Amino acid sequence: MRVATASTRAQFAEIARSRALALAAAGAVVIGTVATFAPSGVNLGSILERANLGMRKPASVLAFSSPLALRQHFATIGYDLDAVRTGATSVPRIFLARVPAGLADVTHTTHRKDVFLRVMLPLVLEANERVQQQRAQLLVMDAKLAAGQPLTGEQQDRLGAIAAEYDLDPDRIDLLLRRVDAVPPSLALAQAAIESGWGTSRFILEGNAVFGQWAWGDEQGLVPNGREAGKTHKIKSFQLLTDSVRAYVHNLNTHNAYRDFREKRLMLRAEGKQLAGMALVPTLGAYSELKGQYLDLLRSIITANDLQPLDGARLHDGPALQATDV
């Protein structure tokens, strides 16, 4: 395994700068990037990890000048939801920093929904990918311990970090495996649509708040209009859409209110079934004060927008951004 040297990091920085210039010329506003191409035989993820440059953010974070520019870019790179639904293509690693300005002004409802879903799907898959990587590590460690083999120091450190993130004892890998798992994309997309008004709410436009999570005290957030006197909650805001989606997945995976969600998901795993959003809808009555009406709305959105096939969607294995004209 190679370790990042000063020259290697300089090489990656130069690649990043070159790609930033290309993106700017193409009409994309670069919010922040790290290198997405590594020389042959070099594991960029390992290098960044060893250099303490952990991949907390996606490899490329972009914002486009308008919904039309974004739709044109999607068409250029062949990002089509129908093709994703049939499994004919994977989802490009395009992670936007925010929804494009003017999305609320798109009068064609189908076009507005299409842009929103194509913006959100890669973000949901990225959040799930991160969780699934953690889960894979836990399964390896669990099998190793079951075979009577001790964990390496590195594995112990990794286990401790995962346990701390999910607020559990590192000795209970069985309980961790209940929490460290994916959220079906169809369910996440339906909730995102409801909570953000298909990407048009004040909370998502001003604070990247996709899922309406609450915040208190010193946490960053937006005060809801018409908040009742004496109430102190805010709608939690985020620097990037990526942060909002990851926080949503973590919320479902850790909050006591969603224990039924995790138990049902565990049951689906035990039965060897796909994690289907529609199967998990009944477990989310606590997400909204609307209770049963909220669940009916989730089902309606999943069905009307043909989201169920997206539960099988996968991210493209290639680079995080295609630098094409927009």
Coordinates of C-alpha atoms in Angstrom, one line a residue:
M1 CA 0.0 0.0 0.0
R2 CA 1.4 3.4 -1.0
V3 CA 1.6 6.3 1.4
A4 CA 0.9 9.8 0.3
T5 CA 4.2 11.7 -0.3
A6 CA 4.5 15.5 -0.8
S7 CA 5.0 15.0 -4.5
T8 CA 2.0 12.7 -4.8
R9 CA -0.2 15.2 -3.0
A10 CA 1.1 18.0 -5.2
Q11 CA 0.3 15.9 -8.3
F12 CA -3.3 15.4 -7.0
A13 CA -3.6 19.1 -6.2
E14 CA -2.6 20.0 -9.8
I15 CA -5.2 17.6 -11.2
A16 CA -7.8 19.1 -9.0
R17 CA -6.9 22.6 -10.1
S18 CA -7.0 21.6 -13.8
R19 CA -10.4 20.0 -13.4
A20 CA -11.7 23.1 -11.6
L21 CA -10.6 25.3 -14.5
A22 CA -12.3 22.9 -17.0
L23 CA -15.5 23.0 -14.9
A24 CA -15.5 26.7 -14.7
A25 CA -15.1 26.9 -18.5
A26 CA -18.0 24.5 -18.9
G27 CA -20.3 26.7 -16.9
A28 CA -20.4 24.9 -13.6
V29 CA -19.7 26.8 -10.4
V30 CA -17.2 24.7 -8.4
I31 CA -17.9 24.9 -4.7
G32 CA -15.1 22.6 -3.7
T33 CA -13.2 19.7 -5.1
V34 CA -10.6 17.1 -4.3
A35 CA -8.7 15.1 -7.0
T36 CA -10.8 12.4 -8.5
F37 CA -8.3 10.7 -10.7
A38 CA -5.3 8.9 -9.2
P39 CA -2.3 7.5 -11.1
S40 CA -2.6 3.8 -12.0
G41 CA -2.0 1.6 -9.0
V42 CA -2.6 4.3 -6.4
N43 CA -5.5 4.0 -4.1
L44 CA -6.7 7.6 -3.6
G45 CA -9.0 6.7 -0.7
S46 CA -6.2 5.1 1.2
I47 CA -3.8 8.0 0.5
L48 CA -6.3 10.6 1.7
E49 CA -7.1 8.6 4.8
R50 CA -3.4 8.2 5.7
A51 CA -2.9 11.9 5.0
N52 CA -5.7 12.7 7.4
L53 CA -7.7 14.1 4.5
G54 CA -10.7 11.8 5.1
M55 CA -13.5 11.8 2.4
R56 CA -16.2 13.4 4.6
K57 CA -17.4 15.3 1.6
P58 CA -18.0 13.8 -1.9
A59 CA -15.2 13.9 -4.4
S60 CA -16.8 16.8 -6.3
V61 CA -19.3 19.3 -5.1
L62 CA -21.0 21.4 -7.7
A63 CA -23.7 24.0 -8.3
F64 CA -25.2 24.8 -11.7
S65 CA -26.4 28.2 -12.9
S66 CA -30.0 27.1 -13.5
P67 CA -32.3 24.0 -13.7
L68 CA -32.1 24.1 -17.5
A69 CA -28.3 24.0 -17.4
L70 CA -28.4 21.1 -15.1
R71 CA -31.0 19.2 -17.2
Q72 CA -28.8 19.8 -20.3
H73 CA -25.8 18.4 -18.4
F74 CA -27.7 15.3 -17.3
A75 CA -28.7 14.8 -21.0
T76 CA -25.2 15.2 -22.2
I77 CA -23.8 12.5 -19.8
G78 CA -26.8 10.2 -20.4
Y79 CA -28.2 10.4 -16.9
D80 CA -31.8 9.2 -17.4
L81 CA -34.0 7.9 -14.6
D82 CA -35.8 5.4 -16.9
A83 CA -32.5 3.8 -17.8
V84 CA -31.6 3.6 -14.1
R85 CA -35.0 2.1 -13.3
T86 CA -34.4 -0.8 -15.8
G87 CA -30.8 -1.3 -14.7
A88 CA -29.5 -0.3 -18.1
T89 CA -27.2 2.3 -16.6
S90 CA -25.8 3.3 -13.2
V91 CA -26.0 6.7 -11.5
P92 CA -23.2 9.2 -12.2
R93 CA -21.3 10.5 -9.1
I94 CA -22.6 14.1 -9.4
F95 CA -23.0 15.6 -5.9
L96 CA -24.5 19.1 -5.9
A97 CA -23.9 21.5 -3.1
R98 CA -27.4 22.8 -3.3
V99 CA -30.5 22.6 -5.5
P100 CA -30.2 24.8 -8.5
A101 CA -31.5 28.4 -8.1
G102 CA -34.9 28.8 -9.9
L103 CA -36.1 25.3 -9.4
A104 CA -39.3 26.6 -7.9
D105 CA -39.8 28.7 -11.0
V106 CA -39.9 25.7 -13.3
T107 CA -43.6 25.6 -14.3
H108 CA -43.6 22.2 -15.9
T109 CA -44.2 19.9 -12.9
T110 CA -42.7 16.8 -14.5
H111 CA -39.5 18.7 -15.4
R112 CA -39.2 20.1 -11.8
K113 CA -39.7 16.7 -10.2
D114 CA -37.3 15.1 -12.7
V115 CA -34.5 17.5 -11.8
F116 CA -35.1 17.1 -8.1
L117 CA -35.0 13.3 -8.2
R118 CA -31.9 13.3 -10.4
V119 CA -30.2 15.7 -8.0
M120 CA -31.1 13.7 -4.9
L121 CA -30.6 10.1 -6.1
P122 CA -26.7 10.3 -6.2
L123 CA -26.7 11.9 -2.8
V124 CA -28.8 9.2 -1.3
L125 CA -26.7 6.5 -2.9
E126 CA -23.5 8.1 -1.7
A127 CA -24.8 8.2 1.9
N128 CA -25.9 4.6 1.6
E129 CA -22.5 3.6 0.1
R130 CA -20.7 5.1 3.1
V131 CA -22.9 3.2 5.5
Q132 CA -22.6 -0.1 3.6
Q133 CA -18.8 0.2 3.7
Q134 CA -19.0 0.5 7.5
R135 CA -21.4 -2.5 7.5
A136 CA -19.0 -4.6 5.5
Q137 CA -16.2 -3.8 7.9
L138 CA -18.4 -4.8 10.8
L139 CA -19.3 -8.1 9.2
V140 CA -15.7 -8.9 8.6
M141 CA -14.8 -8.1 12.2
D142 CA -17.8 -10.1 13.5
A143 CA -16.8 -13.1 11.5
K144 CA -13.3 -12.9 12.7
L145 CA -14.3 -12.7 16.4
A146 CA -16.8 -15.6 15.9
A147 CA -13.8 -17.7 14.6
G148 CA -11.9 -16.9 17.8
Q149 CA -9.4 -14.6 16.1
P150 CA -8.4 -11.2 17.7
L151 CA -8.9 -8.0 15.9
T152 CA -5.9 -6.0 14.8
G153 CA -5.2 -2.7 16.4
E154 CA -6.4 -0.9 13.3
Q155 CA -9.7 -2.9 13.3
Q156 CA -10.2 -2.1 17.0
D157 CA -9.8 1.6 16.3
R158 CA -12.2 1.3 13.4
L159 CA -14.8 -0.5 15.5
G160 CA -14.5 2.0 18.2
A161 CA -15.0 4.9 15.8
I162 CA -18.1 3.3 14.2
A163 CA -19.5 2.4 17.7
A164 CA -19.0 6.0 18.8
E165 CA -20.7 7.4 15.7
Y166 CA -23.8 5.2 16.3
D167 CA -23.7 5.7 20.1
L168 CA -23.3 2.0 21.0
D169 CA -20.8 -0.2 22.9
P170 CA -18.1 -1.6 20.5
D171 CA -18.5 -5.0 22.2
R172 CA -22.0 -5.3 20.7
I173 CA -21.4 -5.7 17.0
D174 CA -24.8 -7.4 16.8
L175 CA -26.5 -4.2 17.8
L176 CA -24.3 -2.1 15.5
L177 CA -25.4 -4.2 12.6
R178 CA -29.0 -3.3 13.3
R179 CA -28.2 0.4 13.0
V180 CA -25.4 0.4 10.3
D181 CA -27.4 -0.3 7.2
A182 CA -28.9 1.5 4.1
V183 CA -32.1 3.4 3.6
P184 CA -34.0 2.4 0.4
P185 CA -33.7 5.1 -2.2
S186 CA -37.4 5.1 -3.0
L187 CA -38.2 5.9 0.6
A188 CA -35.5 8.6 1.0
L189 CA -36.6 10.3 -2.2
A190 CA -40.3 10.3 -1.2
Q191 CA -39.5 11.8 2.1
A192 CA -37.2 14.3 0.5
A193 CA -40.0 15.3 -1.9
I194 CA -42.5 15.8 1.0
E195 CA -40.3 17.6 3.4
S196 CA -38.7 20.0 0.9
G197 CA -41.7 20.5 -1.4
W198 CA -39.8 18.9 -4.3
G199 CA -36.8 21.1 -3.6
T200 CA -38.7 24.4 -3.4
S201 CA -39.1 25.0 0.3
R202 CA -37.4 27.9 2.1
F203 CA -35.6 25.5 4.3
I204 CA -33.9 23.6 1.4
L205 CA -33.1 26.8 -0.5
E206 CA -31.7 28.7 2.4
G207 CA -30.2 25.9 4.5
N208 CA -30.0 22.7 2.4
A209 CA -32.5 21.3 4.9
V210 CA -34.0 18.4 2.8
F211 CA -35.7 16.4 5.4
G212 CA -37.0 18.9 8.0
Q213 CA -34.9 17.7 10.9
W214 CA -35.2 19.8 14.0
A215 CA -32.4 21.6 15.9
W216 CA -32.2 23.3 19.3
G217 CA -29.8 25.5 21.2
D218 CA -26.7 26.5 19.4
E219 CA -27.2 24.2 16.5
Q220 CA -27.4 25.9 13.1
G221 CA -31.0 26.2 11.9
L222 CA -33.8 28.3 10.4
V223 CA -36.7 29.5 12.5
P224 CA -40.0 28.2 11.0
N225 CA -42.5 30.9 10.0
G226 CA -45.3 31.0 12.5
R227 CA -43.5 29.1 15.2
E228 CA -45.6 29.0 18.3
A229 CA -44.8 31.3 21.2
G230 CA -42.5 29.5 23.7
K231 CA -41.2 27.0 21.1
T232 CA -37.4 27.0 20.5
H233 CA -36.9 24.5 17.8
K234 CA -35.4 25.3 14.4
I235 CA -35.1 23.5 11.1
K236 CA -31.5 22.2 11.1
S237 CA -29.4 23.7 8.3
F238 CA -26.4 22.2 6.5
Q239 CA -23.5 23.5 4.5
L240 CA -24.1 20.9 1.7
L241 CA -26.9 18.7 0.5
T242 CA -24.6 15.8 1.2
D243 CA -24.5 16.7 4.9
S244 CA -28.3 16.8 5.0
V245 CA -28.7 13.4 3.4
R246 CA -26.1 11.8 5.6
A247 CA -27.8 13.3 8.7
Y248 CA -31.1 11.9 7.6
V249 CA -29.8 8.4 7.2
H250 CA -28.0 8.6 10.5
N251 CA -31.3 9.8 12.1
L252 CA -33.2 6.8 10.9
N253 CA -30.4 4.6 12.0
T254 CA -30.0 5.9 15.5
H255 CA -33.1 7.6 16.9
N256 CA -35.4 5.6 19.2
A257 CA -38.4 6.8 17.3
Y258 CA -37.3 4.7 14.3
R259 CA -36.6 1.4 16.1
D260 CA -39.4 -0.3 14.2
F261 CA -37.9 0.8 11.0
R262 CA -34.6 -0.8 11.9
E263 CA -36.3 -4.0 13.1
K264 CA -38.2 -4.4 9.9
R265 CA -35.1 -3.8 7.9
L266 CA -33.3 -6.4 9.9
M267 CA -36.1 -8.8 9.2
L268 CA -35.9 -8.2 5.4
R269 CA -32.1 -8.9 5.6
A270 CA -32.7 -12.1 7.5
E271 CA -35.2 -13.2 4.9
G272 CA -32.8 -12.4 2.1
K273 CA -35.1 -9.8 0.6
Q274 CA -34.2 -6.5 -1.0
L275 CA -34.5 -3.5 1.2
A276 CA -37.7 -2.1 -0.4
G277 CA -39.0 1.3 0.5
M278 CA -42.6 0.4 0.3
A279 CA -42.1 -2.5 2.8
L280 CA -40.6 0.0 5.3
V281 CA -43.2 2.8 4.9
P282 CA -45.5 1.5 7.7
T283 CA -42.6 1.9 10.3
L284 CA -42.3 5.6 9.8
G285 CA -45.5 6.9 11.5
A286 CA -43.4 8.8 14.0
Y287 CA -41.7 10.9 11.4
S288 CA -44.6 13.3 11.0
E289 CA -47.5 14.6 13.1
L290 CA -49.8 13.5 10.3
K291 CA -49.2 9.9 11.2
G292 CA -51.3 7.6 8.9
Q293 CA -51.9 10.4 6.4
Y294 CA -48.1 10.8 6.1
L295 CA -47.7 7.1 5.4
D296 CA -50.4 7.3 2.7
L297 CA -48.6 10.2 1.2
L298 CA -45.3 8.4 1.1
R299 CA -47.0 5.4 -0.7
S300 CA -48.7 7.7 -3.1
I301 CA -45.4 9.5 -4.1
I302 CA -43.5 6.3 -4.4
T303 CA -46.2 4.8 -6.7
A304 CA -47.0 7.9 -8.7
N305 CA -43.4 8.7 -9.5
D306 CA -42.3 5.1 -10.1
L307 CA -39.7 5.2 -7.4
Q308 CA -39.7 1.5 -6.4
P309 CA -37.3 0.4 -9.2
L310 CA -34.8 3.0 -7.9
D311 CA -34.2 0.8 -4.8
G312 CA -31.9 -1.2 -7.1
A313 CA -30.0 1.8 -8.4
R314 CA -26.2 1.9 -8.0
L315 CA -23.5 4.5 -8.3
H316 CA -21.2 4.5 -11.3
D317 CA -17.7 3.2 -10.5
G318 CA -16.0 5.9 -12.5
P319 CA -14.8 9.4 -11.6
A320 CA -17.0 11.6 -9.5
L321 CA -17.6 14.1 -12.2
Q322 CA -17.7 14.2 -16.0
A323 CA -16.4 17.6 -17.1
T324 CA -18.8 18.1 -20.0
D325 CA -20.4 21.3 -21.2
V326 CA -23.5 22.5 -19.3

